[in-house]
XYZ file of N, CA, C and O in Angstrom:
472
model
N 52.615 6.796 94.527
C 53.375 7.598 93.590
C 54.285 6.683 92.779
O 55.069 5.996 93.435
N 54.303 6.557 91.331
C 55.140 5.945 90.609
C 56.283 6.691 90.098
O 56.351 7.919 90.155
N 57.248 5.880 89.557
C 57.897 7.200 88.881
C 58.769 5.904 88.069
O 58.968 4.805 88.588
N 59.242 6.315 86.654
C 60.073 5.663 85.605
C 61.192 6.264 85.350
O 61.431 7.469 85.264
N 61.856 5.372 85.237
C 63.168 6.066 85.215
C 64.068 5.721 83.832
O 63.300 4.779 83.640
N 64.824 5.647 82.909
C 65.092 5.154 81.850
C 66.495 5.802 81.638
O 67.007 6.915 81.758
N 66.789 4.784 81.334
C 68.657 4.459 81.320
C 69.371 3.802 79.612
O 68.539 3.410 78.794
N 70.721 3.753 79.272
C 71.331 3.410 77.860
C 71.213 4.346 76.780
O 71.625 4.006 75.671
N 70.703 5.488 76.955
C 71.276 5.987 75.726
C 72.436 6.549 75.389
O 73.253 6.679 76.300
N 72.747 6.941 74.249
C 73.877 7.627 74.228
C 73.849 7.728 72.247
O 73.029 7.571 71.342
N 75.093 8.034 72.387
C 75.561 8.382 71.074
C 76.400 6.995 70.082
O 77.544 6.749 70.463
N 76.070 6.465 69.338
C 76.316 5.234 68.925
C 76.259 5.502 66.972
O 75.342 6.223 66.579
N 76.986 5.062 66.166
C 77.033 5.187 64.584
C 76.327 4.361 64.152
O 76.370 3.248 64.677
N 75.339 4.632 62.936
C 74.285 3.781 62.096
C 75.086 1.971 62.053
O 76.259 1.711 61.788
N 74.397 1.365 62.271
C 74.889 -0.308 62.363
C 74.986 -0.891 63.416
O 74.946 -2.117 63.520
N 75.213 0.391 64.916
C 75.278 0.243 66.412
C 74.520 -0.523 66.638
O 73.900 -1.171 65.795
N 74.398 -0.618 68.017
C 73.553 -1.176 69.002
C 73.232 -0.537 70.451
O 74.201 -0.109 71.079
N 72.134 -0.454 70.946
C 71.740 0.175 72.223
C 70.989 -0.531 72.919
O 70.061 -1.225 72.502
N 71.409 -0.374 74.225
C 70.172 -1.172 75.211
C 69.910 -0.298 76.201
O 70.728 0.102 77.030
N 67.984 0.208 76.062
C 67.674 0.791 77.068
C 66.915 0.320 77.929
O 66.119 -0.487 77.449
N 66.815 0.496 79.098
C 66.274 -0.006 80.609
C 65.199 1.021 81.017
O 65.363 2.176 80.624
N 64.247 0.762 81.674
C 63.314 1.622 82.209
C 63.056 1.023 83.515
O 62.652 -0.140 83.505
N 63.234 1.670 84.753
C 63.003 0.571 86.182
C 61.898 1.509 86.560
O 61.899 2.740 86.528
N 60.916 0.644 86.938
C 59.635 1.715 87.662
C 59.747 1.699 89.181
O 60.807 1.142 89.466
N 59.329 1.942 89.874
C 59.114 1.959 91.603
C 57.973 2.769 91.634
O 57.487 3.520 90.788
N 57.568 2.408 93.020
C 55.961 2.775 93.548
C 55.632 1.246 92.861
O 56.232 0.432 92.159
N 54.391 1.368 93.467
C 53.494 0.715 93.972
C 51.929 0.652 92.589
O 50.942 1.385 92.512
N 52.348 -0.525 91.730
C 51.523 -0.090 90.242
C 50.510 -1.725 90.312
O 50.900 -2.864 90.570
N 49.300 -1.277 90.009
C 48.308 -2.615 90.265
C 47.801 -2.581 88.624
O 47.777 -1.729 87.735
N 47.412 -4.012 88.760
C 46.813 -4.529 87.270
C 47.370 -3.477 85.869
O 46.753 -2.679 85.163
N 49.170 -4.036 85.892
C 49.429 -3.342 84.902
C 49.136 -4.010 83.450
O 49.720 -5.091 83.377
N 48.620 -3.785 82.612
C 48.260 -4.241 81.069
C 49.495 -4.081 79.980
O 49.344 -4.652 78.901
N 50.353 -3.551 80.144
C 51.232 -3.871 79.130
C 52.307 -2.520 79.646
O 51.786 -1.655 80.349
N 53.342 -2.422 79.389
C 54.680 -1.475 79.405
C 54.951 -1.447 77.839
O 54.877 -2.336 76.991
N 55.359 0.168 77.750
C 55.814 -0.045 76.119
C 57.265 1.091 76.229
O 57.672 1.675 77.234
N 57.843 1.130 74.758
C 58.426 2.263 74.511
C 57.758 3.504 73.544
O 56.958 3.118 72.691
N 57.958 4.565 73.600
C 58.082 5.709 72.984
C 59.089 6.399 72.158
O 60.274 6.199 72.426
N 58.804 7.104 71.288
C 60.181 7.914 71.260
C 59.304 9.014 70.323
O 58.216 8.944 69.753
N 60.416 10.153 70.466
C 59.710 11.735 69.972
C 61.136 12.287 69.662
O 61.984 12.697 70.454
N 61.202 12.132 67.476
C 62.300 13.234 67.556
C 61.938 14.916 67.383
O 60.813 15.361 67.610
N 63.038 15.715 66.964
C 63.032 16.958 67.240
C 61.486 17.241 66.278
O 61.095 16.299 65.589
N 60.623 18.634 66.283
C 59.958 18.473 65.242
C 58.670 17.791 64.884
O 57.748 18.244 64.206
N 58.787 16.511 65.517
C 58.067 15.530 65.390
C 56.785 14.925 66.322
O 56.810 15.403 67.455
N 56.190 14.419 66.197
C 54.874 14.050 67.443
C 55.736 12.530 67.682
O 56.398 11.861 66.889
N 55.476 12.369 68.824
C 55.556 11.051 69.674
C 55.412 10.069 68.932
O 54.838 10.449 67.911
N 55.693 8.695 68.894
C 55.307 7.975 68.229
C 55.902 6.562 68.813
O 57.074 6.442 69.168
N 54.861 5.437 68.866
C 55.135 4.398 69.764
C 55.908 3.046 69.004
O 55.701 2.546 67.899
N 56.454 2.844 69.608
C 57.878 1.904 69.395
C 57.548 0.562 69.654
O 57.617 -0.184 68.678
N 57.292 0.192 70.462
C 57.118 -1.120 71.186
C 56.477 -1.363 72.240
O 56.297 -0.441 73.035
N 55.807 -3.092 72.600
C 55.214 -2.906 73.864
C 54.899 -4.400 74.251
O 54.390 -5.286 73.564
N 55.326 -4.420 75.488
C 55.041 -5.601 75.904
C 54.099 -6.066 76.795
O 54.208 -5.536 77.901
N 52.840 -7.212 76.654
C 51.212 -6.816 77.070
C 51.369 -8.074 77.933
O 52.194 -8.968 77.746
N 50.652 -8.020 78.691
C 49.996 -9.270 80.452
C 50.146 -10.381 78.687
O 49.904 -10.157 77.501
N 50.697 -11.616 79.534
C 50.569 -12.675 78.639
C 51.950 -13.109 77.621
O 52.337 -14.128 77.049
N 52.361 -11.859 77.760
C 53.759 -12.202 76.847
C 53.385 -11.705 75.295
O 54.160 -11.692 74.338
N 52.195 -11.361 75.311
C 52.399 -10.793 73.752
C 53.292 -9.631 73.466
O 53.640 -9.081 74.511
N 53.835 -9.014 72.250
C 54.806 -8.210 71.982
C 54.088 -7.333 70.752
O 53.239 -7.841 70.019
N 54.466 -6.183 70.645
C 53.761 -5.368 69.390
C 54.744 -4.130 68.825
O 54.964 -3.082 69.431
N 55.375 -4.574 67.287
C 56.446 -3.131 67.072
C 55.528 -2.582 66.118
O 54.529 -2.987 65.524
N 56.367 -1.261 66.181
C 55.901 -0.453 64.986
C 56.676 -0.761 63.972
O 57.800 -1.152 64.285
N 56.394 -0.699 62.719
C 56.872 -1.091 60.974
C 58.127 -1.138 61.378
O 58.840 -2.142 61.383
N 58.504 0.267 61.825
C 59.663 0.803 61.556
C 61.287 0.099 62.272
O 62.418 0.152 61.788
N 60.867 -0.453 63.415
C 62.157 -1.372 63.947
C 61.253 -2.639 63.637
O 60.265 -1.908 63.563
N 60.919 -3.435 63.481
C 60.516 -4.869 63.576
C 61.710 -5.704 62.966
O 62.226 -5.170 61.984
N 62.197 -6.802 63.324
C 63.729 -7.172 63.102
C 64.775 -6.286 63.420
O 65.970 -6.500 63.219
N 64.429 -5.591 63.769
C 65.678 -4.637 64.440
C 65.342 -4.452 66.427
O 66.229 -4.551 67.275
N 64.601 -4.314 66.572
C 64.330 -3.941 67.803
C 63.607 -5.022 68.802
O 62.685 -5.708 68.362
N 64.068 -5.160 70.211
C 63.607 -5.861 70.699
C 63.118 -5.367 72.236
O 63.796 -4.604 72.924
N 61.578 -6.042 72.734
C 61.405 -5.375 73.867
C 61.121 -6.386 74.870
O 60.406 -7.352 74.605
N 61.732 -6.177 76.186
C 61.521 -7.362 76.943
C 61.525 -6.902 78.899
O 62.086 -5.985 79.501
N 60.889 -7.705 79.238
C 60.999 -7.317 80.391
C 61.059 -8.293 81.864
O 61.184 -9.514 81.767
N 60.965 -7.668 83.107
C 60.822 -9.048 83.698
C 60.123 -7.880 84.804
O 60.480 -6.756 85.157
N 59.212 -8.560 85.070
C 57.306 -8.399 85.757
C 57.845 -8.394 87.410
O 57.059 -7.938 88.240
N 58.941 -8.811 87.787
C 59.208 -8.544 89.383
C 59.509 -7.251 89.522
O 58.943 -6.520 90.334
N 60.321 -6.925 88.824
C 61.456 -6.164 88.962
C 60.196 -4.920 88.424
O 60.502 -3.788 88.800
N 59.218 -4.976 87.833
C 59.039 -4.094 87.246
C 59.840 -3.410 86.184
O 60.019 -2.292 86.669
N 60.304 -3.431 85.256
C 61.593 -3.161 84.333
C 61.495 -3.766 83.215
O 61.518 -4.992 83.112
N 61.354 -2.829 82.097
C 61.506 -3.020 80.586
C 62.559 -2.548 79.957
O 63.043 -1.432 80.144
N 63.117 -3.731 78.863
C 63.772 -2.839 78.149
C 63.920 -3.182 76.912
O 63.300 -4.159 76.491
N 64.646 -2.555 76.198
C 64.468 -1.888 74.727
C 65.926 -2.475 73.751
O 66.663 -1.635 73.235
N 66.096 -3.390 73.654
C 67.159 -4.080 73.246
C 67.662 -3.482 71.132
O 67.174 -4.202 70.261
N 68.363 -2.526 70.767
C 68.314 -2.180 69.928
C 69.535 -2.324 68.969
O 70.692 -1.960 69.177
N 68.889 -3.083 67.607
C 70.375 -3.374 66.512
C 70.229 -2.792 65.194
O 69.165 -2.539 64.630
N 71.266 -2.626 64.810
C 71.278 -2.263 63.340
C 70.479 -0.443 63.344
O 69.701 0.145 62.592
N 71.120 -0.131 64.470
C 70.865 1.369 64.174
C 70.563 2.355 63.152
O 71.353 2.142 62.233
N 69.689 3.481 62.820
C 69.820 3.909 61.760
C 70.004 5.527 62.484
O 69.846 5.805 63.673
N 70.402 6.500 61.312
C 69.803 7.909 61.992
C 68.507 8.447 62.244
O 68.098 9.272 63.061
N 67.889 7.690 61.223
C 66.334 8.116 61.657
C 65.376 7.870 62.840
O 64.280 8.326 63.168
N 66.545 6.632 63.530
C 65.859 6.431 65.036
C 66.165 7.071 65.838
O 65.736 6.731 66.941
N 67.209 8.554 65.781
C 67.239 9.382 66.995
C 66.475 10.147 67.265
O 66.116 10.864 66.331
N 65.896 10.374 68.518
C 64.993 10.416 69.153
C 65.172 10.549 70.387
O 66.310 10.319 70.796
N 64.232 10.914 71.263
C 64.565 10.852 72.970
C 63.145 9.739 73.221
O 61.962 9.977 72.979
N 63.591 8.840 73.627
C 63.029 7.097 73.959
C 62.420 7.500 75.294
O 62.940 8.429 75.912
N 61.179 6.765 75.866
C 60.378 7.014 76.565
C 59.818 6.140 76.989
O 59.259 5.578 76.047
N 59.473 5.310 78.537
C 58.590 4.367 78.944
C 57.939 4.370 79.138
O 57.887 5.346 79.887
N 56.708 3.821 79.087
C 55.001 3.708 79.436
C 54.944 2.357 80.130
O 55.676 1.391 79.916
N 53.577 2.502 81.318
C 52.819 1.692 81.974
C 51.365 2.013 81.439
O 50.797 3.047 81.790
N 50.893 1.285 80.753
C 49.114 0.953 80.689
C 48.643 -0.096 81.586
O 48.977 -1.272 81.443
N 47.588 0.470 82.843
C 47.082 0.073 83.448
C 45.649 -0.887 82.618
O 45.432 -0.687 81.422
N 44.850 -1.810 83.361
C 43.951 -2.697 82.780
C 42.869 -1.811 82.714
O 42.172 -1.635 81.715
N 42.714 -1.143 84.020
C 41.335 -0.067 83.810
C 41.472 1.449 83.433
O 40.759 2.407 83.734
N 42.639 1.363 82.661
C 42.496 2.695 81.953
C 42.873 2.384 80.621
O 43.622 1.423 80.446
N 42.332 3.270 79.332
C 42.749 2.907 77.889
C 43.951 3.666 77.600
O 44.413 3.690 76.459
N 44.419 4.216 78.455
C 45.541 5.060 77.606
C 47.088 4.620 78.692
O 46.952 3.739 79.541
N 48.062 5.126 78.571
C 49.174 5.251 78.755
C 49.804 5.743 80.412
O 50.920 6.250 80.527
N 49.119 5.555 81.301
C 48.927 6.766 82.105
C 50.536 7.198 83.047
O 50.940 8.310 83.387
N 51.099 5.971 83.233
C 52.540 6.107 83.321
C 53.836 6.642 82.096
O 53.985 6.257 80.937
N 54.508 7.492 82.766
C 55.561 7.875 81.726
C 57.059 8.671 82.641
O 57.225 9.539 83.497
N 57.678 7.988 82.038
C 59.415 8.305 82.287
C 60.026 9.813 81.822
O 59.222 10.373 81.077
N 60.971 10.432 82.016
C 61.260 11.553 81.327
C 61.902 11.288 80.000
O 62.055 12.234 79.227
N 62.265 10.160 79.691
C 63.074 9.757 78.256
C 64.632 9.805 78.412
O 65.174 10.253 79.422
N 65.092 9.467 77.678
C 66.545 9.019 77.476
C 66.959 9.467 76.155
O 66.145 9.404 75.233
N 68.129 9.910 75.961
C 68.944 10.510 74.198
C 68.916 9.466 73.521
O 69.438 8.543 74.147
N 68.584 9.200 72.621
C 69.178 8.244 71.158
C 69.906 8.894 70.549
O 69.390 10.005 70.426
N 71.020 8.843 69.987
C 71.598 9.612 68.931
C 72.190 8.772 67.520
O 73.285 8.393 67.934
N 72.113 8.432 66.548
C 72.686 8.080 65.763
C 73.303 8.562 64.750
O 72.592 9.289 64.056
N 74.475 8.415 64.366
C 75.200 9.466 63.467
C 75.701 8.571 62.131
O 75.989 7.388 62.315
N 75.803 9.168 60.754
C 75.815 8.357 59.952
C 77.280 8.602 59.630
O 77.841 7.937 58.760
């Protein structure tokens, strides 16, 4: 049984900064990459960041120079290092585990608040 857990959000003004954490536990084999999520009100899901076996890194348009994702592979634990805030990034933020033998996402956290206020 896995389970994600995700921590740092809060309420912060456009220019802020946020750092979110995701710690997994259980017991997870041949993981392929951890990413972030986020889904605002209204809106479909939409993927943020992700960090893949090897150290490669992958953002979406929308934070690249703004956002950073990093993790450390013992601990199991990613996180989401975030600057230069805008309002359009609030959202409720979300962690993923992609396993090697599955194509999709199959781990997921309940999410965390973003809020940004202008």
């Amino acid at each position: 049984q896995v389970q994600l857990v995700e921590s740092g959000g809060g309420l912060v003004q456009a220019g802020g900064s946020l750092r979110l954490s995701c710690a997994a536990s259980g017991r997870i084999f041949s993981v392929y990459a951890m990413g972030w999520f986020r889904q605002a009100p209204g809106k479909e899901r939409e993927f943020v960041a992700s960090s893949r076996s090897g150290g490669m890194t992958d953002y979406a348009d929308s934070v690249k120079g703004r956002f950073t994702i990093s993790r450390d592979n013992a601990k199991n634990t990613v996180y989401l290092q975030m600057n230069s805030l805008k309002p359009e990034d609030t959202a409720i933020y979300s962690c993923a585990i992609r396993q090697t033998t599955l194509n999709v996402w199959g781990y997921w956290g309940q999410g965390t608040q973003v809020t940004v206020s202008s």
